[in-house]
Coordinates of C-alpha atoms in Angstrom, one line a residue:
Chain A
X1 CA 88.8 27.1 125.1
X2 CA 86.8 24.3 126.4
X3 CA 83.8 23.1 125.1
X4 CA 80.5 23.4 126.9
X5 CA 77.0 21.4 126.6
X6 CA 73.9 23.5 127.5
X7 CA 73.8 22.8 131.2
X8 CA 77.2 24.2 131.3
X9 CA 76.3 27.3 128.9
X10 CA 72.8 28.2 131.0
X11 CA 74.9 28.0 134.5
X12 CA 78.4 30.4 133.0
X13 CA 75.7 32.3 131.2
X14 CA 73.7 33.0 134.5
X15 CA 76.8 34.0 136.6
X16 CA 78.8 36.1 134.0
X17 CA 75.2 38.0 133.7
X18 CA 74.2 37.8 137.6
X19 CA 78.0 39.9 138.2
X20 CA 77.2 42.5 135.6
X21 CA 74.2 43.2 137.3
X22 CA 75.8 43.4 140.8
X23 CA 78.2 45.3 139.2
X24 CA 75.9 47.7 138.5
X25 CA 74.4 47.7 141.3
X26 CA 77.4 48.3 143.5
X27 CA 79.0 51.4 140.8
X28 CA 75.5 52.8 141.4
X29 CA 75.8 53.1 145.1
X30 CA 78.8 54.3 144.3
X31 CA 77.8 57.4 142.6
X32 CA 74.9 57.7 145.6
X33 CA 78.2 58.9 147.2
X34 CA 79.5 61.2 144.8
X35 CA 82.1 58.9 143.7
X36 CA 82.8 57.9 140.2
X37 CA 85.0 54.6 141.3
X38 CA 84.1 51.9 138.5
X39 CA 85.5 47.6 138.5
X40 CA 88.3 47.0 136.3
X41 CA 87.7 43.4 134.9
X42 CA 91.1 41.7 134.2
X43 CA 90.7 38.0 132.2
X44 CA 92.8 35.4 133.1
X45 CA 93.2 31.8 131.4
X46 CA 93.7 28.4 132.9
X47 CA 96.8 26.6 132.6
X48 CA 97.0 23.1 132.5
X49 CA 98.7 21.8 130.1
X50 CA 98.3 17.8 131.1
X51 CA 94.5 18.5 130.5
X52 CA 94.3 17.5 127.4
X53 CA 91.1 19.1 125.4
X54 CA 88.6 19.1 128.4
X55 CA 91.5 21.6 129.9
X56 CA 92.1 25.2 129.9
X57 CA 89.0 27.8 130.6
X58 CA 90.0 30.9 132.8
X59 CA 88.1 33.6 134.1
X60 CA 87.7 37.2 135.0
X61 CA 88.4 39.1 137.9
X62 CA 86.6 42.5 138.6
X63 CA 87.7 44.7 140.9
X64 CA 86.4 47.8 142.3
X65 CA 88.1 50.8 144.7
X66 CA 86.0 52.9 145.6
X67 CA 84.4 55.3 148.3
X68 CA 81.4 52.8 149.7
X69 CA 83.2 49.9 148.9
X70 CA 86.5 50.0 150.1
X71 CA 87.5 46.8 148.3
X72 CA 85.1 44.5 146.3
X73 CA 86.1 41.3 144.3
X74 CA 83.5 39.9 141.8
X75 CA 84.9 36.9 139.7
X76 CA 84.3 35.0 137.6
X77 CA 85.4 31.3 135.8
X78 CA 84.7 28.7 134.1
X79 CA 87.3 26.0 133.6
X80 CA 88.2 22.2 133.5
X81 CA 90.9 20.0 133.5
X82 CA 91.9 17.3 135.7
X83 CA 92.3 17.4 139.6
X84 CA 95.6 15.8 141.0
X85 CA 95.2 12.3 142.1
X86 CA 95.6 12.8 145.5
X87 CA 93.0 15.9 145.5
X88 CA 90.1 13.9 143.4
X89 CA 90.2 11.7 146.5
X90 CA 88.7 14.4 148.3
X91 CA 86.3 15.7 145.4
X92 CA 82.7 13.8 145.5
X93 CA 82.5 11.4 142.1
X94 CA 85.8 12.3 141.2
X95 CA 88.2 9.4 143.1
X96 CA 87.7 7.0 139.9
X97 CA 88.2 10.1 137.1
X98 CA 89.6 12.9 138.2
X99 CA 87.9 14.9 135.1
X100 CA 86.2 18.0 135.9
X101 CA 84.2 21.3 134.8
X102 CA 83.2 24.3 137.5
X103 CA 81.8 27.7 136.5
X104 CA 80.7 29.7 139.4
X105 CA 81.2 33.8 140.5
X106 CA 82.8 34.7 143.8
X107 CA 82.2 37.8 145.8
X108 CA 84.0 39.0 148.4
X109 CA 83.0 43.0 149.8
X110 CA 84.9 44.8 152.3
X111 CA 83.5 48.2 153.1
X112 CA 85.0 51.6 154.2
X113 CA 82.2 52.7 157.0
X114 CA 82.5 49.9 159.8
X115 CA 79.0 50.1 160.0
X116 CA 78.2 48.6 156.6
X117 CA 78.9 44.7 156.9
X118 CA 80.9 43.0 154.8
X119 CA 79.5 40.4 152.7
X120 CA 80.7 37.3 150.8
X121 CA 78.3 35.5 148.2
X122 CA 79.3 32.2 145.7
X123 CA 77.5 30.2 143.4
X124 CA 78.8 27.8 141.3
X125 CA 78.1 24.7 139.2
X126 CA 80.5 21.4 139.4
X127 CA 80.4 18.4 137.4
X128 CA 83.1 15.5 138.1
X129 CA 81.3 11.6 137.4
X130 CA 78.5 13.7 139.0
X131 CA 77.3 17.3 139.4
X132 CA 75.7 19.8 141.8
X133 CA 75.3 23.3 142.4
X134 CA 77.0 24.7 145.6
X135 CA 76.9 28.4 147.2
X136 CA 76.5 30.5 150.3
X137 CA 76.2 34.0 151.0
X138 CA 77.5 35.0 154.5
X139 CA 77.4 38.6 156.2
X140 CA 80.5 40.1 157.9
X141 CA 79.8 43.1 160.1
X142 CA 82.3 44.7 162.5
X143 CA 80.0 46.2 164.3
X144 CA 76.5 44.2 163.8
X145 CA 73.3 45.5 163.7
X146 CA 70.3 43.7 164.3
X147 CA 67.8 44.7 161.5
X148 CA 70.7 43.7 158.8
X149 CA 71.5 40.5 160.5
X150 CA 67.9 39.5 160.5
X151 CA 66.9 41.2 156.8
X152 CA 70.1 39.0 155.4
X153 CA 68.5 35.8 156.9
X154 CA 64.6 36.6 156.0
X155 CA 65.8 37.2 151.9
X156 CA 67.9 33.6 152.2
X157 CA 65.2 32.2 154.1
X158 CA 62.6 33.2 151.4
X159 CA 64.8 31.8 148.4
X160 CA 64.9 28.4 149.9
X161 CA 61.2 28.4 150.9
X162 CA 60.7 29.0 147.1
X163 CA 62.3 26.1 146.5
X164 CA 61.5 24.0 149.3
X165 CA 61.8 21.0 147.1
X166 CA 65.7 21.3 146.8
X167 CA 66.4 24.0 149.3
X168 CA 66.0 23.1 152.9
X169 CA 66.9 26.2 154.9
X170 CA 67.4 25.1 158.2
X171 CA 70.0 22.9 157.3
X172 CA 71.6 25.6 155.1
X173 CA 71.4 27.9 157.7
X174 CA 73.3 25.5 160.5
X175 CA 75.9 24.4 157.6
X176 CA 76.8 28.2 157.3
X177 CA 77.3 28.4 161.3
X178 CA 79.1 25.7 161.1
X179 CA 81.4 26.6 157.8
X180 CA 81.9 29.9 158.8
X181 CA 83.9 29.0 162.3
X182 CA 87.0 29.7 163.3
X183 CA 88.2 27.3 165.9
X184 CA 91.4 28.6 167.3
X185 CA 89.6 31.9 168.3
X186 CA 85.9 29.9 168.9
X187 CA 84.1 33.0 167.2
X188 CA 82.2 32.8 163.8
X189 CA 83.7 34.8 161.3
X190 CA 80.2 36.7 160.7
X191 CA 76.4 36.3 161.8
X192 CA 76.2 33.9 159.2
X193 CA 73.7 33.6 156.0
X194 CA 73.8 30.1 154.1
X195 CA 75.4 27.3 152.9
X196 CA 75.4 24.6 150.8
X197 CA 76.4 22.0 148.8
X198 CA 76.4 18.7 146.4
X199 CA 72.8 19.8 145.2
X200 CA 72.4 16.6 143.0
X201 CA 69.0 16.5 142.1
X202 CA 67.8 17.4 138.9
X203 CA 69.6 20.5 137.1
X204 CA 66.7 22.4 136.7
X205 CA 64.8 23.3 140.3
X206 CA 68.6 23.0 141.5
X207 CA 69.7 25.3 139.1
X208 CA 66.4 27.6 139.4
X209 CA 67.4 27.6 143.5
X210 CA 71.0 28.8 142.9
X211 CA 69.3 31.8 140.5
X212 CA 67.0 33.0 143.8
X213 CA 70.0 33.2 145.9
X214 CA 71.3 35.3 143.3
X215 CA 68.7 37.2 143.4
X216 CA 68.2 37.5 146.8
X217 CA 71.6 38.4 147.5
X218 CA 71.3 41.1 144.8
X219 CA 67.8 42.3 146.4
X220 CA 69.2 42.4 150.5
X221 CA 72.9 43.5 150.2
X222 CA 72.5 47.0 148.5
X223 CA 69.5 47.8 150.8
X224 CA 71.6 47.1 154.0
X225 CA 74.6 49.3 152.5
X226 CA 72.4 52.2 152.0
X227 CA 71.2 51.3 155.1
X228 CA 74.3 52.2 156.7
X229 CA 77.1 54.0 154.0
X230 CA 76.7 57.5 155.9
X231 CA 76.3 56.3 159.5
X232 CA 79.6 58.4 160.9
X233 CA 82.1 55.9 162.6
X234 CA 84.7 57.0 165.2
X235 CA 88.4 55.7 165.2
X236 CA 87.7 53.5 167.3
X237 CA 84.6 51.8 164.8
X238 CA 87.5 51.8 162.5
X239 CA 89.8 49.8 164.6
X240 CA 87.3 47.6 165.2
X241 CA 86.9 46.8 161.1
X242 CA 89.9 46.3 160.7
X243 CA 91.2 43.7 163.8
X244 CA 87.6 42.0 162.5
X245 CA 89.2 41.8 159.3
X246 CA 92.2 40.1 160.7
X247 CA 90.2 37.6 161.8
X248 CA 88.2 37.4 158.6
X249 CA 92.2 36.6 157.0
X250 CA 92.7 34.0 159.2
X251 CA 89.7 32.0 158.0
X252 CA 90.1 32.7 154.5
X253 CA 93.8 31.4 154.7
X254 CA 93.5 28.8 157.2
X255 CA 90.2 27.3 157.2
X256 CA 88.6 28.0 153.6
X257 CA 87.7 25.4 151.4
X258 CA 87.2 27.7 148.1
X259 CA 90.9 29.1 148.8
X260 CA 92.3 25.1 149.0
X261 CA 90.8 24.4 146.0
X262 CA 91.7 27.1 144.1
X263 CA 95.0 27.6 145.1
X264 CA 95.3 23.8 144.7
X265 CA 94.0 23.3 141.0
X266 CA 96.1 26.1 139.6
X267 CA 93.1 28.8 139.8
X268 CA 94.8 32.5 139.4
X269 CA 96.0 33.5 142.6
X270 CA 94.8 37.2 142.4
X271 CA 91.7 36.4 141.6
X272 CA 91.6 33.5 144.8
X273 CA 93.2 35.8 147.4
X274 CA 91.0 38.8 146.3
X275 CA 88.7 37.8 149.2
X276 CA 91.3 39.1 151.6
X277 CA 91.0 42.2 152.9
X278 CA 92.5 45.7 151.6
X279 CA 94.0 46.4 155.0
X280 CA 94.0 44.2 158.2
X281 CA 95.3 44.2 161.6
X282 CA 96.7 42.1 164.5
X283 CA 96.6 43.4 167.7
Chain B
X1 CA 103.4 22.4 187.4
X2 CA 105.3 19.9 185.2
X3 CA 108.2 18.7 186.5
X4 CA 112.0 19.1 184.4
X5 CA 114.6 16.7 184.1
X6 CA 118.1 18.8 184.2
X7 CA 118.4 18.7 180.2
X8 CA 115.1 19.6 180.3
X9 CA 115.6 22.6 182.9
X10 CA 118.9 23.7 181.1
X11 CA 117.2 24.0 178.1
X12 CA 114.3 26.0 179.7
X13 CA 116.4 28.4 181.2
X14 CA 119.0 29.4 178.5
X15 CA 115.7 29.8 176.3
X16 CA 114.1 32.3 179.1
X17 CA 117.6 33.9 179.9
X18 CA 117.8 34.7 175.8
X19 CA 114.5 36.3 176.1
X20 CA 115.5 38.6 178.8
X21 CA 118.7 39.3 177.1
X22 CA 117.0 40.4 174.2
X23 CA 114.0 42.2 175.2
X24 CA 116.8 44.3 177.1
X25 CA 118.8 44.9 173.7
X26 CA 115.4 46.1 171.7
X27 CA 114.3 48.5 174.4
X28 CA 117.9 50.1 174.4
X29 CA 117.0 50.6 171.0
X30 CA 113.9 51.9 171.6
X31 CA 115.7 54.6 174.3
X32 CA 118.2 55.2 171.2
X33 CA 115.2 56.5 169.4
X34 CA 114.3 58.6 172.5
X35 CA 110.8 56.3 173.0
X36 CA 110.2 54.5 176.4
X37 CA 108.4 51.6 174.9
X38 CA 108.8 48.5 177.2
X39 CA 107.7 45.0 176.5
X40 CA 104.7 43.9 178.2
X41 CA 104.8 40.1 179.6
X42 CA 101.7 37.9 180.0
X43 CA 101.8 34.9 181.3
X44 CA 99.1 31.7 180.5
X45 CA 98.5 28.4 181.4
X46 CA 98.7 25.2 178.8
X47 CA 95.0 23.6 179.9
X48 CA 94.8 20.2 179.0
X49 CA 92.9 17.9 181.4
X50 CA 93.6 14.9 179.7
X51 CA 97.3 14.8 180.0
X52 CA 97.4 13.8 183.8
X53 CA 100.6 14.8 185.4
X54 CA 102.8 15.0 182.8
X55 CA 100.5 17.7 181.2
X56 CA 100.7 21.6 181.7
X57 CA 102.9 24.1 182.1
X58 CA 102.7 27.3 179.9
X59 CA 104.8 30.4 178.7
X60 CA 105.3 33.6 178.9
X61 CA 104.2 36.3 175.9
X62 CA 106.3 39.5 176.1
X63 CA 105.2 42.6 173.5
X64 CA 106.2 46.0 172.5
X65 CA 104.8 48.5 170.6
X66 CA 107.5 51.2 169.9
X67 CA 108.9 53.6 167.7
X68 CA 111.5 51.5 166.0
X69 CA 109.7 47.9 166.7
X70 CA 106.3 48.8 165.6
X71 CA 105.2 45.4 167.1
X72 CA 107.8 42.8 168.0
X73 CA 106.3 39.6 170.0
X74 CA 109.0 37.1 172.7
X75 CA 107.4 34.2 173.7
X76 CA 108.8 31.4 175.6
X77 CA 107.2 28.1 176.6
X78 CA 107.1 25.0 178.7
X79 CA 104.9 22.7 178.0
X80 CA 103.9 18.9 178.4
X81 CA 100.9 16.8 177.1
X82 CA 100.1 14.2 174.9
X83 CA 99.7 14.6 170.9
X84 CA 96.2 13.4 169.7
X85 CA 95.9 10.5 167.8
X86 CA 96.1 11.5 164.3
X87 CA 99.1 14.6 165.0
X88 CA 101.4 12.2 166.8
X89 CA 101.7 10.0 163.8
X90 CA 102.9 13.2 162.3
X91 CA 105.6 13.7 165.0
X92 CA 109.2 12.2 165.3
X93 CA 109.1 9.5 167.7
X94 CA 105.1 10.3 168.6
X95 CA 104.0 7.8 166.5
X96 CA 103.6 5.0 169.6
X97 CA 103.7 6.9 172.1
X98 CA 101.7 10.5 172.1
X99 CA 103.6 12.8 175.0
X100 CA 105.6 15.1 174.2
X101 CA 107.5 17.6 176.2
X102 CA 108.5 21.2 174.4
X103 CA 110.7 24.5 175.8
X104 CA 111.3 27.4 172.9
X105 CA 111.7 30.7 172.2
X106 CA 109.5 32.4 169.7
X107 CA 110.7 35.8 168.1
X108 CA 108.6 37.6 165.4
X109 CA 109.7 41.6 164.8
X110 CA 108.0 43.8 162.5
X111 CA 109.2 47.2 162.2
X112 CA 108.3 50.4 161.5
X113 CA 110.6 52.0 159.2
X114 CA 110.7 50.0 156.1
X115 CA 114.4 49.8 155.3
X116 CA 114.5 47.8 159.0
X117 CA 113.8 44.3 157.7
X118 CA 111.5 42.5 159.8
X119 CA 113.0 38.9 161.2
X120 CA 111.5 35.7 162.8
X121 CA 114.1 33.4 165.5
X122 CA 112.7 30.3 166.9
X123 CA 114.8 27.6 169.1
X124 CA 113.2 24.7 170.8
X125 CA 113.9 21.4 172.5
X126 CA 111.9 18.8 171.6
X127 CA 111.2 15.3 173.6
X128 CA 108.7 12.4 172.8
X129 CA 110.4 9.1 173.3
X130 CA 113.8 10.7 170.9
X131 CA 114.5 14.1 171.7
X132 CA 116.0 17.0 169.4
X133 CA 116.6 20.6 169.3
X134 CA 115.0 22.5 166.4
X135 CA 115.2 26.1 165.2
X136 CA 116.1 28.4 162.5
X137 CA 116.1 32.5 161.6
X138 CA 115.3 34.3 158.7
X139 CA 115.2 37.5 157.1
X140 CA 112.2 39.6 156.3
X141 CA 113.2 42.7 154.5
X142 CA 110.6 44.9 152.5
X143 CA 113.2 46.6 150.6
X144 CA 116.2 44.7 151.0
X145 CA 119.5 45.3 151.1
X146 CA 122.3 43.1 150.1
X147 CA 125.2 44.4 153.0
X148 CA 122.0 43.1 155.9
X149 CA 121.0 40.1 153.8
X150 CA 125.3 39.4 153.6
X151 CA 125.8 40.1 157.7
X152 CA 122.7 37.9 158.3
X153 CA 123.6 34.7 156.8
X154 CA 127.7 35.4 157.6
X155 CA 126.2 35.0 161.5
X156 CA 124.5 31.9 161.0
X157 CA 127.5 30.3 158.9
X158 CA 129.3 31.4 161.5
X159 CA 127.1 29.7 164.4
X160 CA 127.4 26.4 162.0
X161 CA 130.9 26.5 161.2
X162 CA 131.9 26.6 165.1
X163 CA 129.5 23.3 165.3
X164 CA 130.4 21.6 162.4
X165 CA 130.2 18.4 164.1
X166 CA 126.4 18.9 164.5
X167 CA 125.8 21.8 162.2
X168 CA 125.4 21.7 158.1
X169 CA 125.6 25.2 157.2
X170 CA 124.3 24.8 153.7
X171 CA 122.1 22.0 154.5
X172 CA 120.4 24.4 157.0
X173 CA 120.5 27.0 154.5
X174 CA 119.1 25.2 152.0
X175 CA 116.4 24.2 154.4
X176 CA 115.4 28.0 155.2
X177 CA 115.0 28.5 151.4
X178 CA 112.9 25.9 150.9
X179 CA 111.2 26.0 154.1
X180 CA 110.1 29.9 153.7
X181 CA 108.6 29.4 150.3
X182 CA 105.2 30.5 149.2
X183 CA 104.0 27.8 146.4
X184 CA 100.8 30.2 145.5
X185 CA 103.1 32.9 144.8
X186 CA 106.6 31.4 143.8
X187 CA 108.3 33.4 146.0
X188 CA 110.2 33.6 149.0
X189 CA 108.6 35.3 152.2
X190 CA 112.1 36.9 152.9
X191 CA 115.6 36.8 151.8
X192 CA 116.2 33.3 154.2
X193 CA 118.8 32.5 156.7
X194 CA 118.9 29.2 158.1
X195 CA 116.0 26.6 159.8
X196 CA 117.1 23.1 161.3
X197 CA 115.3 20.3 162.6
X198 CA 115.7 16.6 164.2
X199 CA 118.8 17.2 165.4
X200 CA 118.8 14.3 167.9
X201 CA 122.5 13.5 168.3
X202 CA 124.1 13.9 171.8
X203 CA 122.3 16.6 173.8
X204 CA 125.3 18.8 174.9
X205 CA 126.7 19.7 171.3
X206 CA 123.5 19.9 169.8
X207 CA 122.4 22.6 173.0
X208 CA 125.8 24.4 172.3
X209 CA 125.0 24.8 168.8
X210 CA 121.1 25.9 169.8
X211 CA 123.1 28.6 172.3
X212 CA 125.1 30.0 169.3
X213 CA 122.2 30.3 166.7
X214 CA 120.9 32.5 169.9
X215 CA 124.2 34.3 170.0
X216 CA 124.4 34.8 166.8
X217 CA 120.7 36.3 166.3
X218 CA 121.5 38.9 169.6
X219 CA 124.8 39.9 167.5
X220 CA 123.3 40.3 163.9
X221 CA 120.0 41.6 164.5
X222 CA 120.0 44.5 166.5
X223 CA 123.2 45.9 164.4
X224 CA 121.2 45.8 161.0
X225 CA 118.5 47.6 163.2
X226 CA 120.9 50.2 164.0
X227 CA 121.9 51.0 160.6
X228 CA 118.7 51.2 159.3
X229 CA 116.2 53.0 161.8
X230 CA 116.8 56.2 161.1
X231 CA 116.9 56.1 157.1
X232 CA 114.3 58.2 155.3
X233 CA 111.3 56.4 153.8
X234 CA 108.7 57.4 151.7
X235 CA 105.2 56.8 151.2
X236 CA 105.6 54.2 148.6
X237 CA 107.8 52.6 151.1
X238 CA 105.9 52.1 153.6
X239 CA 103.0 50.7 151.3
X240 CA 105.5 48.3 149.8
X241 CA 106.3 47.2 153.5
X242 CA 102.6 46.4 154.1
X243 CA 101.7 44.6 150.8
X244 CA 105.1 42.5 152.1
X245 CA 103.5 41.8 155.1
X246 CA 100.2 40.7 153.7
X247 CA 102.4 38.3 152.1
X248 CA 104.3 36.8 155.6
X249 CA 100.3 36.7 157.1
X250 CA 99.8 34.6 154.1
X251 CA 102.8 32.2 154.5
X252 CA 102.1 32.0 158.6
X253 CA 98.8 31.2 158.3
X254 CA 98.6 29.0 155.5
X255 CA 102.4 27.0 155.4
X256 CA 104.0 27.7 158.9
X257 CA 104.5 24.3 160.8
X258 CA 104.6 26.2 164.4
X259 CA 101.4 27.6 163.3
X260 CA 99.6 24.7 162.9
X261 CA 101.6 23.1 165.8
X262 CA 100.6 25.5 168.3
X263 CA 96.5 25.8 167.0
X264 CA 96.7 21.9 167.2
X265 CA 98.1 21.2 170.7
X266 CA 96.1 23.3 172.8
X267 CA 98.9 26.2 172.6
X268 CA 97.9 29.7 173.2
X269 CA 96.5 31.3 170.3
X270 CA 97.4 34.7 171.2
X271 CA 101.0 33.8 172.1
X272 CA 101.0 31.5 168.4
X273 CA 99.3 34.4 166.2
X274 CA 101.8 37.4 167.8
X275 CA 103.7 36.6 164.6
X276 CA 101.0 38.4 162.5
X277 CA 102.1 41.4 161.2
X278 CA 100.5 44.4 163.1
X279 CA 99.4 46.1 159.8
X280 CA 98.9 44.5 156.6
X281 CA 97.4 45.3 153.1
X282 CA 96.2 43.3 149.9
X283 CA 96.0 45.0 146.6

């Protein structure tokens, strides 16, 4: 197990807590709709065995089936070791030591009525020669709706006018457009939400910023999906969901940056690939 | 219009008369399994302004949807342009000199039953200032069998052996098995066959070898088809078949060098994409 100073242990702490409380959350929707559909949480550890003591860590993966949520990923890790050479390069303060530490949790919902968006939330804390917190929240819906699209964005625009200091939410709001692009079809992969990234300021207000989006994610995303959970969908809504979801695929697989990294600094592959969707299709 | 030197034409035309041949072959099958399903053929333009004469051409997507093909894509193309910058350095014989002249034939089936075994054939002639042909087939069983996997690589030996003056049959092999390989997952996407490359020596032997690995693919294919299409599969089946095929999105989108080939040189992403499985599942 690695060791952890209290930075670390206030940012793992604030995840592993912030995903039992959307678990919650989301099993509680659940039984809204009569369904009993709980996560299964399966630990996993890190393998790196060039690490040295600052190696190892791991993670859990939650996953939950159900009846509102058709799929739902909610993970999280906390682990450290050493990126490869050639990787560090590309990993800001780590090109002189390619040491490093990340905890962070990872959300990835994809829902069974085409009219409840899916959503994608992560938060995490790095530290290499430097550190930052980094994150985004993104909403994902087949078939959009204006009042979610524009309640997503007011609960992200009020966490970073809370902390205007750090948080500068026009910017976070273009960097999502921008992140969340796929190129080869010149369509975003959603309506957007926020982005960011190498927050090095001070741990604290950077820190205290990465708890509101937390928050607000935790505050906006239930309300839309009982917003929505018994709007009746036709076939043809359903088609819809799941060609959008094949599109969804192709930018977690070909564009993402948190499935390169993970897949390239031996992260568990279940737990990276549980953002893709439980059934997709190409027309 | 881009304008073809007689290698250039021959090339073109075997490539279109293979599609023709085959599309023919799959909807007899289709009429064996008393379903009229035809292919569809759409044809698109290469755009690229920047090319100047040289620059253009396009291809020709052909689709069916059937009963025993569930969604098999045939694309041929003929195109001319100039790499950018940074991909040409990445191309034999690019490196000074950007254009580049292409013909191929693209072949992705996925079928419906799942003891048919779904199966990808590409052949291409290649000229920037060396010129090659390039190509390769492989296997894509969901529950495989050993007598298909057997017939399918005693074909391709068979194309190799009759070429052995330009044709390695256990290099090639080899080359499919390492070429088909998912890192993230240690496994391969299928049970291989053989994938070639750079084969620059004279054009007519090299052509008659492309022409056989054609052959060979119109012989093998369509037999394995016929003596599996009408076996009895379950449900468990079929779900195996589409957690396998969430697996060959995977290696296409993430590893596949025509992917990436295509998205980067302006091809068309339609045409490029048609080897995405038509249903696919993640657990």
């Amino acid at each position: 197990m690695i060791s952890l100073d209290p930075q670390q242990q206030s940012a793992r702490d604030w995840f592993e807590g912030l995903r039992t409380r959307i678990c919650a959350a989301f099993e509680a929707i659940e039984r809204e709709a009569d369904s009993d559909a709980a996560f299964t949480f399966t630990p996993w550890d890190r393998v790196d065995e060039s690490a040295g003591p600052e190696g190892g860590g791991g993670g859990v993966q939650g996953l939950l089936r159900g009846r509102v949520f058709e799929k739902v990923g909610v993970n999280v890790s906390t682990v450290g070791g050493r990126f490869s050479p050639e990787f560090a390069r590309s990993i800001n303060g780590a090109g002189d030591d390619p040491r490093f530490f990340a905890t962070g949790i990872s959300l990835v919902a994809h829902m069974a009525n085409p009219h409840v968006p899916a959503v994608h939330m992560n938060t995490r804390y790095l530290r290499t020669t430097k550190s930052w917190f980094g994150g985004g929240a993104d909403l994902n819906p087949p078939l959009p709706q204006p009042q979610d699209t524009d309640d997503f964005h007011a609960a992200f625009r009020a966490a970073c006018e809370a902390h205007g200091q750090v948080a500068d939410y026009p910017k976070f709001k273009k960097w999502a457009d921008d992140y969340f692009w796929i190129p080869h079809r010149n369509v975003h992969r959603g309506v957007g939400g926020i982005f960011y990234d190498h927050l090095e300021s001070d741990f604290e207000p950077t820190f205290a910023f990465t708890r509101s989006v937390g928050e607000a994610f935790l505050d906006i995303f239930p309300a839309i999906v009982r917003r929505r959970m018994s709007m009746a969908a036709s076939e043809a809504d359903r088609a819809a969901m799941l060609a959008y979801r094949g599109r969804y695929a192709e930018f977690n697989l070909v564009y993402d940056r948190g499935t390169s990294f993970g897949l390239k600094t031996g992260g568990n592959v279940d737990a990276i690939l549980m953002s893709l969707p439980p059934v997709a299709t190409w027309a």
